[in-house]
CSV table of C-alpha atoms in Angstrom, one decimal:
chain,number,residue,atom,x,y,z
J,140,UNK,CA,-26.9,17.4,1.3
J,141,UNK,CA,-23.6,18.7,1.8
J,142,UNK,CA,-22.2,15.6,3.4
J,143,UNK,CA,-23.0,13.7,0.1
J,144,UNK,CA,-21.1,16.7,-1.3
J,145,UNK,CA,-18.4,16.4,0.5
J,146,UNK,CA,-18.3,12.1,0.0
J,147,UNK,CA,-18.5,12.2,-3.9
J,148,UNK,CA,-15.7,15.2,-4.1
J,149,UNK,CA,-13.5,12.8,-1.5
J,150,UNK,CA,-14.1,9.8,-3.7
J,151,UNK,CA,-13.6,12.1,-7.1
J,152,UNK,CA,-10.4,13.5,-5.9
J,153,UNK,CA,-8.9,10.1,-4.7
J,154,UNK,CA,-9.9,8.6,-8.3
J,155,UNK,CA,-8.5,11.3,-9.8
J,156,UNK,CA,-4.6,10.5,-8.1
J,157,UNK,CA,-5.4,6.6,-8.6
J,158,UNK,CA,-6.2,7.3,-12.6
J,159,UNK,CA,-3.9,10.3,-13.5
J,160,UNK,CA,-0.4,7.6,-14.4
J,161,UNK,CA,-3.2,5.6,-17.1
J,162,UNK,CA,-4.4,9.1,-18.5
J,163,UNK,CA,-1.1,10.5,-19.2
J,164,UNK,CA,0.5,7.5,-20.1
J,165,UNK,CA,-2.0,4.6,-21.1
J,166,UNK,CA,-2.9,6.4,-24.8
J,167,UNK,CA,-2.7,4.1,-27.5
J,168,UNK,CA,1.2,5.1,-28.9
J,169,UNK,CA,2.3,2.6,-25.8
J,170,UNK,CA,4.0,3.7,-22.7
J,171,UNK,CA,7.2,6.1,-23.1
J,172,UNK,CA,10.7,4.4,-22.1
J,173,UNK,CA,11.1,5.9,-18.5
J,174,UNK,CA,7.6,5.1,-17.8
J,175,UNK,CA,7.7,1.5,-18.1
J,176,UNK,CA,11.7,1.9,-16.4
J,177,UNK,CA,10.3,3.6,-13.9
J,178,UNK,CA,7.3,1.1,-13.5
J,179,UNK,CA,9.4,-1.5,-13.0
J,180,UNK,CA,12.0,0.1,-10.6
J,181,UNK,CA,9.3,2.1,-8.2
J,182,UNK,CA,7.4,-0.5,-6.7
J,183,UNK,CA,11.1,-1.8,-4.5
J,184,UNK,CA,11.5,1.4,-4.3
J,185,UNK,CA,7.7,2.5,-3.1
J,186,UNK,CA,7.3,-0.4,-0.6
J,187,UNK,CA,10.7,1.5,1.1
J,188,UNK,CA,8.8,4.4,1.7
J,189,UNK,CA,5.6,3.0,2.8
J,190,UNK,CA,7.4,1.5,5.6
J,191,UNK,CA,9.2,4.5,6.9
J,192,UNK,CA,5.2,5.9,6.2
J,193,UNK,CA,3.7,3.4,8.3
J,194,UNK,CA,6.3,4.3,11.1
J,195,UNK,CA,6.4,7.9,10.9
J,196,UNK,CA,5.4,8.7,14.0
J,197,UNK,CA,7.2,6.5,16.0
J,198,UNK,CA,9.4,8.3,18.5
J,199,UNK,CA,12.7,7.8,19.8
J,200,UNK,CA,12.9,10.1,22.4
J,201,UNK,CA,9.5,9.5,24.7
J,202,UNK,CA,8.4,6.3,26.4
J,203,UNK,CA,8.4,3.7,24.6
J,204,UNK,CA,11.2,4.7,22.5
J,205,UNK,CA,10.2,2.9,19.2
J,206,UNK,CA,11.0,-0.4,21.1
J,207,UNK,CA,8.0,-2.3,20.0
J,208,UNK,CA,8.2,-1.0,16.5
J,209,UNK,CA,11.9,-1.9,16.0
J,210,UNK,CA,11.5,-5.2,17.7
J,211,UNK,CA,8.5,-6.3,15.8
J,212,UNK,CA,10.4,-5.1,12.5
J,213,UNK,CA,13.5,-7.0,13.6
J,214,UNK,CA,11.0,-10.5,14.5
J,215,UNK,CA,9.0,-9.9,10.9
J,216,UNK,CA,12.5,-9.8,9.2
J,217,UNK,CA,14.2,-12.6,10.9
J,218,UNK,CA,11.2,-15.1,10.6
J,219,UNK,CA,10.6,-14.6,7.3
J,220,UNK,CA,14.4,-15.1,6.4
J,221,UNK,CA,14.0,-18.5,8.4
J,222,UNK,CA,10.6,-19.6,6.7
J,223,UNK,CA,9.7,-17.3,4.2
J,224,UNK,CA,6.1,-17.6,5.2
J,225,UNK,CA,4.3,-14.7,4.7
J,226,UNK,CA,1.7,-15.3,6.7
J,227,UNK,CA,3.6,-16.5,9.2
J,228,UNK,CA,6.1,-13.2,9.2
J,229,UNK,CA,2.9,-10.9,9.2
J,230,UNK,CA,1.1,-12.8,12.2
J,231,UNK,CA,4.2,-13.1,14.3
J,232,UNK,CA,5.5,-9.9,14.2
J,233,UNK,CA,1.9,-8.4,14.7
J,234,UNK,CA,0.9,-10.7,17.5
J,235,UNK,CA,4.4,-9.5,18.8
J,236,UNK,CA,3.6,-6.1,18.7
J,237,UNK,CA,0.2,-6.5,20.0
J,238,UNK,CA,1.5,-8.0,23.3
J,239,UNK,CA,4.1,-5.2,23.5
J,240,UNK,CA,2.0,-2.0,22.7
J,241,UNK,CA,-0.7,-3.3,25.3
J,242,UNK,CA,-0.5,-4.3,29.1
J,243,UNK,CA,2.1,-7.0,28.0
J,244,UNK,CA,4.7,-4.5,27.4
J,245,UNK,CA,4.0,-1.5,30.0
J,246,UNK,CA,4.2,-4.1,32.8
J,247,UNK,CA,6.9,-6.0,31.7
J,248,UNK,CA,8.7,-2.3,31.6
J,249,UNK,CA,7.5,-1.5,34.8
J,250,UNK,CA,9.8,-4.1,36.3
J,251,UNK,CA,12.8,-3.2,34.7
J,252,UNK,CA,13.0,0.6,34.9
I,476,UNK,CA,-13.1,-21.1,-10.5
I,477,UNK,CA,-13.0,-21.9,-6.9
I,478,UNK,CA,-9.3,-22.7,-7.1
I,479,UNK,CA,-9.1,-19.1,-8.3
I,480,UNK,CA,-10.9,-17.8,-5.4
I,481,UNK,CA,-8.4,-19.7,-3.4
I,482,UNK,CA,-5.8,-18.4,-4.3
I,483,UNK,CA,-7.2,-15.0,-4.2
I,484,UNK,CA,-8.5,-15.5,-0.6
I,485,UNK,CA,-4.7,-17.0,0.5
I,486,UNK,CA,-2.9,-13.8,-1.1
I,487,UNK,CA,-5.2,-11.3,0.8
I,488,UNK,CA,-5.4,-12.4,4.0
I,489,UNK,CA,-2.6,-10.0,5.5
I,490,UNK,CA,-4.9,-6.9,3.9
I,491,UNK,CA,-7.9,-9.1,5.7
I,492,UNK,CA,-6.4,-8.6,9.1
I,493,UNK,CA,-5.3,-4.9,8.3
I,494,UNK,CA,-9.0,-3.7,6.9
I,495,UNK,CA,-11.1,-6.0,8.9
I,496,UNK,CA,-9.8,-3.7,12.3
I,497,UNK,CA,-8.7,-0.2,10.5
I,498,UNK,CA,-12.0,-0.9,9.1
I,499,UNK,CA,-13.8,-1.4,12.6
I,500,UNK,CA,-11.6,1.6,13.6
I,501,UNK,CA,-13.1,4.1,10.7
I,502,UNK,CA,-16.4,3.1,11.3
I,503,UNK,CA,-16.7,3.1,15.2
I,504,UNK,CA,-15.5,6.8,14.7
I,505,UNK,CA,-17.5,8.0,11.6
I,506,UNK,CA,-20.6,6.3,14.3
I,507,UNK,CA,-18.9,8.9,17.0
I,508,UNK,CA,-19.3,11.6,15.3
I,509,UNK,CA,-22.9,11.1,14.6
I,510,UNK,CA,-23.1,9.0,11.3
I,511,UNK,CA,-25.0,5.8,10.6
I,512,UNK,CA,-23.8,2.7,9.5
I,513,UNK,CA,-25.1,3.5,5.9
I,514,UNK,CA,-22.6,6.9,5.6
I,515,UNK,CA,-19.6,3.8,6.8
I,516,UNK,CA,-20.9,1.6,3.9
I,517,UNK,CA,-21.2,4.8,1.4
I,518,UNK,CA,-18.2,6.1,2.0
I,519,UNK,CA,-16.1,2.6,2.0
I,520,UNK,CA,-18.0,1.8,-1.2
I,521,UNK,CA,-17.3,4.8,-3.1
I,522,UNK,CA,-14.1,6.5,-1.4
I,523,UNK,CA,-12.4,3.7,-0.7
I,524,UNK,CA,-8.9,5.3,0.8
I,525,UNK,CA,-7.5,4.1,4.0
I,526,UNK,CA,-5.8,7.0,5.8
I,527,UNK,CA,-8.1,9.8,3.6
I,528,UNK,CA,-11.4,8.6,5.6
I,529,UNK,CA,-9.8,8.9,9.0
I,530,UNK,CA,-9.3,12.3,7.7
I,531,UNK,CA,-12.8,12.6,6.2
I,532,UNK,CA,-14.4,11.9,9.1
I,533,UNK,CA,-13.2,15.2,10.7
I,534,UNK,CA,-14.2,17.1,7.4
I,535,UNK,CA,-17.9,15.7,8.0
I,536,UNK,CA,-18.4,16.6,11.5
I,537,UNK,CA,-16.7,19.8,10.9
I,538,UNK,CA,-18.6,20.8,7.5
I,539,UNK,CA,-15.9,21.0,5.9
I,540,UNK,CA,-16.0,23.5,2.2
I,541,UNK,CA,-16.2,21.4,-1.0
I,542,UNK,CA,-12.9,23.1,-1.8
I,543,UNK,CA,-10.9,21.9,1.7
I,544,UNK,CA,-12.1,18.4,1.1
I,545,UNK,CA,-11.1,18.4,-2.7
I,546,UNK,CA,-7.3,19.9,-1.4
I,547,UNK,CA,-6.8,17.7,2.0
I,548,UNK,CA,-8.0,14.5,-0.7
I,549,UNK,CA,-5.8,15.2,-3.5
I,550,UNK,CA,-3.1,16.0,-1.4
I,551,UNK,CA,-3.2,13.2,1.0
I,552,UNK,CA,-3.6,10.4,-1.6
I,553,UNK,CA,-1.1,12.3,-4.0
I,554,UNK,CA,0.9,8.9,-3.8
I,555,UNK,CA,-1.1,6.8,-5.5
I,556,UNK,CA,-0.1,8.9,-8.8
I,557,UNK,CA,2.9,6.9,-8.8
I,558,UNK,CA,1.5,3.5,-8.1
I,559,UNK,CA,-0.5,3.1,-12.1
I,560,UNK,CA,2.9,3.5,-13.4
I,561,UNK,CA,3.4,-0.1,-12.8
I,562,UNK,CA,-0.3,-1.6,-14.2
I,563,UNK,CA,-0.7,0.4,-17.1
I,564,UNK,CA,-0.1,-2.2,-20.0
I,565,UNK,CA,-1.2,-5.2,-17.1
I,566,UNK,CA,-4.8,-3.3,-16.6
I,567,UNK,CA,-5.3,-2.7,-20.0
I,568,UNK,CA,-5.9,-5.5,-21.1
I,569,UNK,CA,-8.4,-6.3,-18.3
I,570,UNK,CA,-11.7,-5.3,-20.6
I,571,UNK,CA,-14.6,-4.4,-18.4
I,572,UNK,CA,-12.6,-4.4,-15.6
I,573,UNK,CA,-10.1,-2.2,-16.3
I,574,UNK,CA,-11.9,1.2,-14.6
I,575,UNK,CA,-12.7,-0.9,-11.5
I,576,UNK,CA,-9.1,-2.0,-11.2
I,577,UNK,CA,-7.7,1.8,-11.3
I,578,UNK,CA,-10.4,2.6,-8.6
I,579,UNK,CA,-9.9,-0.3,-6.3
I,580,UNK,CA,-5.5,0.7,-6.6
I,581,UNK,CA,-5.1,1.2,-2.7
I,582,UNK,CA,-1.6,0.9,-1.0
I,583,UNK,CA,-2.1,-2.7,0.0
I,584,UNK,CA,-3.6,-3.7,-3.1
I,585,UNK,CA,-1.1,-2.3,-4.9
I,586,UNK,CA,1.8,-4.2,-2.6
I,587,UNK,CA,0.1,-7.3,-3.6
I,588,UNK,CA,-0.6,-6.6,-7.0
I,589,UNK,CA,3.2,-5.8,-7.2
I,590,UNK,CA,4.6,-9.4,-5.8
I,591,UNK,CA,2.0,-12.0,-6.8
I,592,UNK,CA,3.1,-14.5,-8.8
I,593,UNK,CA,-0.2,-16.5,-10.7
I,594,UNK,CA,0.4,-20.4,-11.4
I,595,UNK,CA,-0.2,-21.0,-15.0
I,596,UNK,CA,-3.2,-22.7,-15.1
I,597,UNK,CA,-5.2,-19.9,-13.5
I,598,UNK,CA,-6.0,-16.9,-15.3
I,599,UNK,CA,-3.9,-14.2,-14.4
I,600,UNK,CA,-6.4,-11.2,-14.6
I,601,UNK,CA,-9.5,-13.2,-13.2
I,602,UNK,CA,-6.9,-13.4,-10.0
I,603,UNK,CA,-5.8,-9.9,-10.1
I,604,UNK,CA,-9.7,-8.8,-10.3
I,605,UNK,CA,-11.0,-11.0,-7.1
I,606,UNK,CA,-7.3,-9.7,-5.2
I,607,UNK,CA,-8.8,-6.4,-5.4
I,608,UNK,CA,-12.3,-6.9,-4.8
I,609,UNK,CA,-11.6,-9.5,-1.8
I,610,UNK,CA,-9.7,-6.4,-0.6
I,611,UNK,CA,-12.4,-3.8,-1.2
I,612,UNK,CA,-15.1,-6.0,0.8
I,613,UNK,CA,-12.8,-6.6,3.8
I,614,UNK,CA,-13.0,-3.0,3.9
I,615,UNK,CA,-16.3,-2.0,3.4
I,616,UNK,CA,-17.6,-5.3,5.9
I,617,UNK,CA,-15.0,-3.7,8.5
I,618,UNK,CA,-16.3,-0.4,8.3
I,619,UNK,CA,-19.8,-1.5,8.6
I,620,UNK,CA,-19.2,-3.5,11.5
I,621,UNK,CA,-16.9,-0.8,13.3
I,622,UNK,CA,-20.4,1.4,12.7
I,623,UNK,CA,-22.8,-1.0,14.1
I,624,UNK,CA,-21.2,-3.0,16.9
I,625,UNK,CA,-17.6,-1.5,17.1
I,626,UNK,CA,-17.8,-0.2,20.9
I,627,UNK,CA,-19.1,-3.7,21.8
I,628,UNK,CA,-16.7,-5.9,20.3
I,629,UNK,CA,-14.5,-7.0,23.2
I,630,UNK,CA,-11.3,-7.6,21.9
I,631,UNK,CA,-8.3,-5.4,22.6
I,632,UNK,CA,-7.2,-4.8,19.2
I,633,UNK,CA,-4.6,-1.9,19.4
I,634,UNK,CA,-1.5,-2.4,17.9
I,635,UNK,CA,-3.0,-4.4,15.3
I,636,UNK,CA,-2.3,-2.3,12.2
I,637,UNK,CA,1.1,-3.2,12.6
I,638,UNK,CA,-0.1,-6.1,10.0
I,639,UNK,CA,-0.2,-3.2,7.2
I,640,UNK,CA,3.6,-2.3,8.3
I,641,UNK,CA,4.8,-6.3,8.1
I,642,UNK,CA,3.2,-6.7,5.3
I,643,UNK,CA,4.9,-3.7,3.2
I,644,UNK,CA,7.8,-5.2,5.2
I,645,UNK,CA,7.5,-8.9,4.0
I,646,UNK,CA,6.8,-7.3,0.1
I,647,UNK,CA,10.1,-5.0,0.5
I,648,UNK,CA,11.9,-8.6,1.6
I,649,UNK,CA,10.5,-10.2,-1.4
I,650,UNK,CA,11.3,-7.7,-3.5
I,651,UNK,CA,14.8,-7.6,-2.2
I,652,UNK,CA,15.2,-11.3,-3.0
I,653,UNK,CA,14.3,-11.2,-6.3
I,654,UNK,CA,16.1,-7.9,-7.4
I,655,UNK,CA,19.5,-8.1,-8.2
I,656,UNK,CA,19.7,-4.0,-8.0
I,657,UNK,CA,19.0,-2.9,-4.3
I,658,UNK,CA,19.4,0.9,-5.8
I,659,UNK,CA,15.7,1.2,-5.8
I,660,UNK,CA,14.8,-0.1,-2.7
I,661,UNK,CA,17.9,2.0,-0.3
I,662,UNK,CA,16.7,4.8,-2.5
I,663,UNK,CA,13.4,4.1,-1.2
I,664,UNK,CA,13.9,3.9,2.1
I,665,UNK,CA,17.0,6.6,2.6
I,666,UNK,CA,15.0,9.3,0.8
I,667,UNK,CA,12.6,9.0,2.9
I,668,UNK,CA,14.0,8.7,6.5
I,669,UNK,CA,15.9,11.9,5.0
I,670,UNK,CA,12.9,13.9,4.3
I,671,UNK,CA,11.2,12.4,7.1
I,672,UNK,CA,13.5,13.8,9.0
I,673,UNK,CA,13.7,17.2,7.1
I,674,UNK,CA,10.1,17.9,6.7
I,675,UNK,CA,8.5,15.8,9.3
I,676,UNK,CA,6.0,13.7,9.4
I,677,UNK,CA,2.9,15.7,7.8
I,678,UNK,CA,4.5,16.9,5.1
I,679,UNK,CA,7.5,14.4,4.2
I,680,UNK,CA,5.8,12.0,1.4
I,681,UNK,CA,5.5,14.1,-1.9
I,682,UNK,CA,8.9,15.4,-2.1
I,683,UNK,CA,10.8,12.1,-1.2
I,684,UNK,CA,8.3,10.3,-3.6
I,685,UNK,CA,9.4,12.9,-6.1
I,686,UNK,CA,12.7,12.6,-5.2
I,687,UNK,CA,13.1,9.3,-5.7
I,688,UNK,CA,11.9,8.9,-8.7
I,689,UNK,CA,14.0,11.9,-10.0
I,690,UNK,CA,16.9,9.9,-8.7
I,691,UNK,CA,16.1,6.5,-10.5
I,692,UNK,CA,15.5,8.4,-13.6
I,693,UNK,CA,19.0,9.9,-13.3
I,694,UNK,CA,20.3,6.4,-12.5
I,695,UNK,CA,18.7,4.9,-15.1
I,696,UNK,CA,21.8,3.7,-17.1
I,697,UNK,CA,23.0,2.4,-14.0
I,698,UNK,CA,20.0,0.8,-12.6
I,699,UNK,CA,19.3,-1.4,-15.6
I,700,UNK,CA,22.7,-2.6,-16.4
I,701,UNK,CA,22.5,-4.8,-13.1
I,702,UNK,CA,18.4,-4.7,-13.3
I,703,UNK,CA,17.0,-8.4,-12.4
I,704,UNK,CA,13.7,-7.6,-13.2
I,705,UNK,CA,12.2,-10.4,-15.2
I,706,UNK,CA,11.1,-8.5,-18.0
I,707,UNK,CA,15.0,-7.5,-19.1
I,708,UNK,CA,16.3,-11.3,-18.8
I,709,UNK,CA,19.0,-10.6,-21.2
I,710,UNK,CA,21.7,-8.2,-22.4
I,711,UNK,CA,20.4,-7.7,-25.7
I,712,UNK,CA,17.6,-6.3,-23.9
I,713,UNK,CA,19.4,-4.5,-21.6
I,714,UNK,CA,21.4,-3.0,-24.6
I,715,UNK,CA,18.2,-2.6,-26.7
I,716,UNK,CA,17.0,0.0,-23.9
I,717,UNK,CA,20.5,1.4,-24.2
I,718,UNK,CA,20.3,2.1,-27.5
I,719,UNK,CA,16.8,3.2,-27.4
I,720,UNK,CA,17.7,5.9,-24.5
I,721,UNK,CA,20.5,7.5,-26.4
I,722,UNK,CA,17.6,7.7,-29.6
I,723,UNK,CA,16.2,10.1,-27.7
């Protein structure tokens, strides 16, 4: 019983952050000034700090130094400035970072250091 | 209809590789700690937060206190407060769909939601609708499978939610393109390397979220004289929501 408990208030609480912006905001008088501003402006500005999200625990310091992270951002960055190919920017950089993070990469490193 | 779909389908497929294998991930370790495949569907369904049910999982098998789960939940997925602010007026006029549009506002669909551009001759909220509910089915099929079969599936999939990262990557590019202001997107990032590196990584994304937008409000003036969002194409606009600003 309490593990349905506990599902419904997880579920609640997330549609409570996903629901709060349309009940403060989405009332009939139309959205204030700054919160269509700001509507427009955060989503540049959000997709910045999902990044640095995704890759917050990427370390510099230990083994293997953030190298496939930084290199797969570099490869998603540079192919999609060639093609502009989403698909092709996502699968490429992924497939890159695949092959690094698995035997690919720790061999490869292996012969090297 | 089925061109719809199409078009659907081709803007989701970088959240199909993403939630097909988190989704596998989540449910191979909600079947670890002792939970059917049913609890991986239930939960997917009705939850239906990326990160949060990593976290769940450990409040489960822990027995957690109604009160913990309500804190850790509100306070992990605190972001997505800022992520309506962008849909209000769109999801409005959605009708019947409207409440299943707020529920289904995850990070990824909101990246695509922010950056998909709908040919004329489909209709815009029928494609917004199936973007989110492809999404929320590569999910819940994920989980299910990661539940059932995950430990047998042979393929060496880690690294693979790197597709999340490139995708928010590929968006920020996009968005980049299309902007002529870059303030909000430096903002984005700086802020957050600098409270990343402040705070650390457990604690770092409320204040730099809050942050930033405190920031772009300040820079408001600034931001929208060089703005090249669509929806200020010209400077009577732009001096329209100058003159409105000093109104108030």
């Amino acid at each position: 019983m309490n593990i349905l408990g506990i599902i419904v208030i997880a579920a609640i609480c997330t549609f409570a952050t996903r629901i709060t912006p349309f009940l403060l905001f989405g009332t009939k008088k139309g959205v204030p000034d700054a919160v269509s501003y700001l509507g427009k402006v955060l989503p540049a500005a959000i997709m910045g700090v999902l990044i640095i999200y995704c890759l917050k625990n990427v370390s510099f310091t230990v083994s293997p130094f953030g190298i496939p992270e930084i290199t797969a951002t570099i490869v998603v960055i540079l192919l999609h400035q060639w093609k502009r190919n989403t698909l092709l920017s996502i699968a490429g950089g992924t497939i890159l970072y695949m092959l690094m993070v698995q035997n690919f990469f720790n061999s490869l490193f292996s012969v090297f250091i | 209809m089925a061109k719809t779909l199409k078009f659907a389908v081709k803007q989701t497929i970088p959240v199909f590789c993403g939630y097909i294998f988190l989704g596998i991930a989540f449910g191979l370790l909600l079947q670890k700690a002792g939970f059917s495949f049913i609890w991986a569907f239930l939960i997917s369904l009705i939850v239906y937060a990326g990160s949060m049910q990593f976290v769940l999982v450990g409040l489960l098998s822990g027995g957690a206190s109604l009160a913990t789960v309500a804190v850790m939940t509100l306070m992990i997925n605190s972001r997505h407060i800022f992520y309506g602010l962008s849909f209000i007026e769109k999801f409005k006029k959605m009708g019947r769909r409207y409440w299943y549009m707020i529920f289904s506002l995850t990070d990824e669909t909101y990246s695509v939601l922010c950056t998909v551009k709908v040919p004329s001759e489909m209709d815009e909220k029928r494609v917004l609708f199936l973007i989110a509910l492809l999404d929320h089915i590569y999910w819940i099929t994920g989980s299910v499978i990661g539940a059932l079969i995950g430990e047998k599936i042979p393929f060496n999939s880690q690294g693979i939610d790197f597709a999340m990262t490139a995708l928010f990557i590929v968006i920020f590019l996009e968005q980049w393109k299309e902007s002529k202001t870059h303030i909000p997107a430096l903002t984005g990032i700086l802020i957050s390397v600098l409270f990343l590196k402040l705070m650390g990584p457990a604690s770092f994304l409320m204040p730099a979220l809050i942050m930033i937008v405190l920031i772009l409000l300040m820079g408001k003036s600034l931001i929208i004289r060089e703005f090249g969002c669509e929806d200020v194409p010209t400077n009577e606009h732009v001096q329209q929501e100058h003159s409105q600003e000093e109104g108030i």
